[in-house]
Tab-separated table of C-alpha atoms in Angstrom:
chain	number	residue	atom	x	y	z
A	177	MET	CA	-16.795	31.852	7.143
A	178	LYS	CA	-17.012	28.132	6.425
A	179	LYS	CA	-16.022	27.347	10.011
A	180	LEU	CA	-18.760	29.619	11.337
A	181	ILE	CA	-21.358	27.922	9.132
A	182	VAL	CA	-20.259	24.452	10.213
A	183	LEU	CA	-20.270	25.518	13.868
A	184	ALA	CA	-23.740	26.964	13.531
A	185	LEU	CA	-25.047	23.798	11.907
A	186	ALA	CA	-23.372	21.663	14.538
A	187	CYS	CA	-24.873	23.670	17.350
A	188	ALA	CA	-28.325	23.499	15.786
A	189	ALA	CA	-28.038	19.750	15.300
A	190	LEU	CA	-26.984	19.316	18.930
A	191	GLY	CA	-29.958	21.300	20.174
A	192	TYR	CA	-28.026	24.101	21.875
A	193	ALA	CA	-28.640	27.797	21.677
A	194	ALA	CA	-25.514	29.865	21.244
A	195	ASP	CA	-25.024	31.805	24.442
A	196	ASP	CA	-22.255	33.030	26.721
A	197	THR	CA	-22.310	29.945	28.942
A	198	ARG	CA	-21.221	27.589	26.173
A	199	VAL	CA	-18.284	27.433	23.812
A	200	GLN	CA	-17.843	25.621	20.547
A	201	LYS	CA	-14.658	24.189	19.132
A	202	ILE	CA	-13.699	22.331	15.957
A	203	VAL	CA	-10.752	19.955	16.370
A	204	PRO	CA	-9.208	18.591	13.134
A	205	ILE	CA	-8.121	14.945	13.276
A	206	THR	CA	-4.698	14.796	11.662
A	207	THR	CA	-3.565	11.384	12.941
A	208	GLY	CA	-5.549	8.255	13.712
A	209	ASP	CA	-9.091	7.167	12.900
A	210	THR	CA	-11.736	9.861	13.381
A	211	GLY	CA	-14.460	7.340	14.219
A	212	GLN	CA	-12.399	5.585	16.876
A	213	ILE	CA	-11.331	8.853	18.476
A	214	PHE	CA	-14.923	10.087	18.474
A	215	ASN	CA	-16.173	6.897	20.157
A	216	THR	CA	-13.439	7.001	22.801
A	217	VAL	CA	-14.002	10.665	23.685
A	218	SER	CA	-17.788	10.178	23.748
A	219	ASN	CA	-17.507	7.239	26.140
A	220	VAL	CA	-14.895	8.748	28.449
A	221	LEU	CA	-16.660	12.106	28.734
A	222	ALA	CA	-20.206	10.754	28.757
A	223	THR	CA	-21.045	12.389	32.113
A	224	MET	CA	-19.484	15.766	31.341
A	225	PRO	CA	-21.454	18.790	30.037
A	226	VAL	CA	-20.197	18.564	26.464
A	227	ARG	CA	-21.728	17.337	23.225
A	228	ILE	CA	-19.418	15.700	20.687
A	229	HIS	CA	-20.117	15.445	16.976
A	230	ALA	CA	-17.931	13.883	14.258
A	231	TYR	CA	-17.923	15.640	10.885
A	232	GLN	CA	-15.656	14.221	8.165
A	233	ASN	CA	-12.105	14.495	9.592
A	234	THR	CA	-13.020	16.837	12.429
A	235	ILE	CA	-14.725	16.624	15.807
A	236	VAL	CA	-17.072	19.416	16.879
A	237	LEU	CA	-17.298	20.155	20.610
A	238	ASN	CA	-20.102	22.134	22.261
A	239	GLY	CA	-20.354	22.645	26.019
A	240	SER	CA	-18.898	24.402	29.013
A	241	ALA	CA	-15.439	25.875	28.655
A	242	GLU	CA	-13.956	23.368	31.088
A	243	ALA	CA	-15.574	20.354	29.426
A	244	VAL	CA	-14.617	21.477	25.912
A	245	ALA	CA	-11.012	22.034	27.037
A	246	ALA	CA	-10.922	18.550	28.584
A	247	ALA	CA	-12.363	16.978	25.441
A	248	GLU	CA	-9.903	18.821	23.210
A	249	GLN	CA	-6.962	17.700	25.324
A	250	LEU	CA	-8.156	14.082	25.251
A	251	ILE	CA	-8.484	14.242	21.455
A	252	LYS	CA	-4.933	15.579	21.155
A	253	ASN	CA	-3.633	12.839	23.444
A	254	LEU	CA	-5.359	10.165	21.367
A	255	MET	CA	-3.922	11.600	18.145
A	256	THR	CA	-0.431	11.612	19.658
A	257	SER	CA	-0.718	7.967	20.709
A	258	ALA	CA	-2.116	6.796	17.348
A	259	PRO	CA	0.439	4.956	15.205
A	260	ARG	CA	1.575	7.012	12.223
A	261	GLU	CA	0.973	5.381	8.861
A	262	ARG	CA	4.180	5.746	6.877
A	263	ASN	CA	4.619	6.073	3.139
A	264	ILE	CA	6.143	3.005	1.497
A	265	GLU	CA	7.795	2.504	-1.880
A	266	ILE	CA	7.885	-1.005	-3.346
A	267	THR	CA	9.878	-1.792	-6.477
A	268	GLY	CA	9.252	-4.970	-8.461
A	269	TYR	CA	11.715	-6.182	-11.096
A	270	ILE	CA	10.087	-8.553	-13.584
A	271	ILE	CA	12.902	-10.598	-15.095
A	272	LEU	CA	12.874	-13.137	-17.925
A	273	ALA	CA	15.305	-16.022	-17.353
A	274	THR	CA	16.125	-18.257	-20.331
A	275	THR	CA	18.075	-21.476	-20.736
A	276	GLN	CA	19.629	-20.188	-23.952
A	277	ALA	CA	22.654	-17.902	-23.923
A	278	GLY	CA	21.947	-14.366	-25.055
A	279	ASP	CA	23.101	-10.776	-24.710
A	280	GLY	CA	20.294	-9.717	-22.372
A	281	SER	CA	22.368	-10.255	-19.239
A	282	ALA	CA	24.865	-7.660	-20.424
A	283	ASN	CA	22.263	-4.976	-19.734
A	284	MET	CA	21.257	-6.272	-16.305
A	285	PRO	CA	21.719	-3.795	-13.431
A	286	ALA	CA	24.777	-4.817	-11.422
A	287	ASP	CA	22.897	-4.685	-8.107
A	288	LEU	CA	20.569	-7.479	-9.283
A	289	ASP	CA	23.374	-9.904	-10.069
A	290	PRO	CA	23.883	-11.161	-6.469
A	291	VAL	CA	20.168	-11.909	-6.195
A	292	LEU	CA	20.109	-13.879	-9.459
A	293	LYS	CA	23.298	-15.787	-8.745
A	294	GLN	CA	21.400	-18.679	-7.194
A	295	PHE	CA	19.187	-19.030	-10.260
A	296	ARG	CA	22.198	-19.015	-12.536
A	297	SER	CA	24.112	-21.694	-10.595
A	298	LEU	CA	21.310	-24.003	-9.448
A	299	LEU	CA	18.767	-23.809	-12.264
A	300	ASN	CA	21.052	-23.529	-15.270
A	301	TYR	CA	19.698	-20.259	-16.624
A	302	LYS	CA	22.070	-18.670	-19.127
A	303	SER	CA	20.520	-15.289	-19.784
A	304	PHE	CA	18.489	-12.726	-17.844
A	305	ARG	CA	16.581	-9.685	-19.029
A	306	VAL	CA	14.600	-7.109	-17.045
A	307	LEU	CA	11.252	-6.850	-18.831
A	308	ASP	CA	9.892	-4.108	-16.593
A	309	THR	CA	10.496	-2.262	-13.336
A	310	VAL	CA	7.275	-1.443	-11.489
A	311	ILE	CA	7.235	1.079	-8.645
A	312	LEU	CA	4.330	1.201	-6.193
A	313	ARG	CA	3.908	4.019	-3.687
A	314	GLY	CA	1.317	4.302	-0.970
A	315	LYS	CA	0.564	4.424	2.727
A	316	GLU	CA	1.195	1.669	5.204
A	317	ASN	CA	-1.796	-0.696	5.617
A	318	SER	CA	-3.263	0.393	2.272
A	319	GLY	CA	-3.376	-1.739	-0.858
A	320	MET	CA	-1.166	-0.796	-3.814
A	321	GLY	CA	-1.246	-1.996	-7.394
A	322	SER	CA	-0.264	-1.332	-10.983
A	323	SER	CA	-1.235	-2.806	-14.326
A	324	GLY	CA	0.319	-2.386	-17.755
A	325	PHE	CA	1.795	-3.946	-20.865
A	326	LEU	CA	4.820	-6.192	-20.488
A	327	ALA	CA	7.358	-6.597	-23.298
A	328	VAL	CA	7.576	-10.394	-23.367
A	329	PRO	CA	9.586	-11.477	-26.450
A	330	GLY	CA	7.350	-13.062	-29.072
A	331	ALA	CA	4.139	-12.305	-27.155
A	332	ALA	CA	2.650	-9.012	-28.268
A	333	GLY	CA	-0.027	-7.713	-25.927
A	334	ALA	CA	1.225	-9.370	-22.733
A	335	MET	CA	-0.054	-7.683	-19.563
A	336	ALA	CA	1.260	-7.645	-15.994
A	337	ASP	CA	-0.625	-6.912	-12.773
A	338	PHE	CA	1.581	-6.211	-9.753
A	339	LYS	CA	-0.001	-5.556	-6.353
A	340	VAL	CA	0.377	-5.947	-2.612
A	341	GLU	CA	-2.266	-5.940	0.097
A	342	ARG	CA	-1.698	-4.049	3.368
A	343	PRO	CA	2.086	-3.560	3.536
A	344	SER	CA	3.350	-2.667	7.007
A	345	VAL	CA	6.643	-1.774	8.683
A	346	THR	CA	8.446	-3.064	11.769
A	347	ASP	CA	11.782	-1.377	12.472
A	348	ASP	CA	13.652	-1.645	9.126
A	349	VAL	CA	11.593	-4.515	7.707
A	350	VAL	CA	8.704	-4.002	5.280
A	351	HIS	CA	6.086	-6.751	5.508
A	352	LEU	CA	4.364	-7.416	2.178
A	353	LYS	CA	0.986	-9.075	2.672
A	354	LYS	CA	-0.337	-10.980	-0.357
A	355	LEU	CA	2.303	-9.810	-2.798
A	356	ASN	CA	1.086	-10.866	-6.224
A	357	LEU	CA	2.357	-10.744	-9.796
A	358	MET	CA	0.084	-12.038	-12.540
A	359	VAL	CA	1.211	-11.964	-16.175
A	360	ARG	CA	-1.151	-12.702	-19.069
A	361	ILE	CA	0.712	-13.929	-22.150
A	362	PRO	CA	-1.213	-14.413	-25.421
A	363	THR	CA	-0.145	-17.491	-27.409
A	364	THR	CA	-0.338	-18.279	-31.111
A	365	ARG	CA	-2.981	-20.937	-30.427
A	366	VAL	CA	-6.746	-20.525	-30.569
A	367	ASN	CA	-9.568	-22.452	-28.960
A	368	ALA	CA	-12.585	-24.042	-30.648
A	369	ASN	CA	-14.297	-20.644	-30.831
A	370	GLY	CA	-11.327	-19.048	-32.538
A	371	ASP	CA	-10.300	-17.054	-29.460
A	372	VAL	CA	-6.619	-16.624	-28.682
A	373	ILE	CA	-5.472	-18.854	-25.821
A	374	THR	CA	-3.776	-16.927	-23.025
A	375	ASN	CA	-1.261	-18.349	-20.573
A	376	TYR	CA	-1.413	-17.033	-17.025
A	377	VAL	CA	1.819	-16.824	-15.025
A	378	THR	CA	1.431	-16.063	-11.312
A	379	ILE	CA	3.823	-15.479	-8.433
A	380	SER	CA	2.042	-14.935	-5.114
A	381	THR	CA	3.294	-14.977	-1.530
A	382	ASP	CA	3.801	-13.031	1.704
A	383	ALA	CA	7.299	-11.623	2.080
A	384	ASP	CA	9.456	-9.641	4.500
A	385	VAL	CA	11.935	-7.303	2.851
A	386	LYS	CA	14.628	-5.487	4.770
A	387	ALA	CA	15.040	-1.881	3.724
A	388	GLY	CA	17.798	-1.513	1.136
A	389	GLN	CA	17.822	-5.177	0.133
A	390	LYS	CA	16.655	-6.833	-3.063
A	391	VAL	CA	14.899	-10.161	-2.532
A	392	ALA	CA	14.070	-12.842	-5.105
A	393	ILE	CA	10.429	-13.601	-4.371
A	394	GLY	CA	9.943	-16.515	-6.749
A	395	LYS	CA	9.800	-17.801	-10.309
A	396	ALA	CA	7.195	-19.271	-12.625
A	397	SER	CA	7.631	-21.092	-15.940
A	398	VAL	CA	6.399	-19.387	-19.085
A	399	ASP	CA	6.943	-22.029	-21.794
A	400	ALA	CA	7.982	-25.614	-22.540
A	401	ASN	CA	11.582	-24.530	-23.126
A	402	GLY	CA	12.107	-23.990	-19.424
A	403	ASP	CA	12.137	-20.200	-19.595
A	404	ALA	CA	10.734	-18.466	-16.526
A	405	LEU	CA	9.716	-15.150	-15.045
A	406	ILE	CA	11.513	-14.144	-11.848
A	407	LEU	CA	10.188	-11.490	-9.488
A	408	VAL	CA	12.729	-9.511	-7.444
A	409	VAL	CA	11.452	-6.950	-4.948
A	410	SER	CA	12.908	-4.125	-2.888
A	411	ALA	CA	11.013	-1.933	-0.429
A	412	LYS	CA	11.648	1.109	1.725
A	413	VAL	CA	9.962	3.717	3.877
A	414	VAL	CA	10.064	7.090	2.166
A	415	ASP	CA	9.151	9.321	5.120
């Protein structure tokens, strides 16, 4: 019933009377950009006896049987050639590295140890602790982000924003455009107005991550003791 109503409205809008010499067809756009497909079909078939109307994620065709069939086939060809946007999962490990020995490293996942080895040997960190594991899921070429509390020792109310702009995939490599981690850490100090002073810790970069690998993206200091936050990322295509 809904299809019949939409077809009737489309025909009325196109200025055609429903008769035996014309056919109408609704073609759903399941892959690719509806606007681009509509423009291409309209331009290619401009001289053919068919009217083309885009409605949400569908294209309505109205014309002779031959012209409608040609337009429908062209639409299907364009959908087939359109690149498929894959679903991507990005995992961010927010790790606190300290210069003081502690028992936090005992609870570190074993698969993170090879990634942190360079920090342990070159930068003299003695202890590591995963403060949070953030998982982002979304489509290729679409922004993803998450925000929430972060359990930073001695800093109640710390918040972390983790996001990436327009991730994409080439073969088995996930390209992370504008990967960004920003952590807001309240201090015990106040300004002249009595407001709590907040430290901002940011790690931001573009990165390429091979599927199945964990990559240390960067580090940023959090206090005068030399402690730092380290961001480790893994990424994969999930379909």
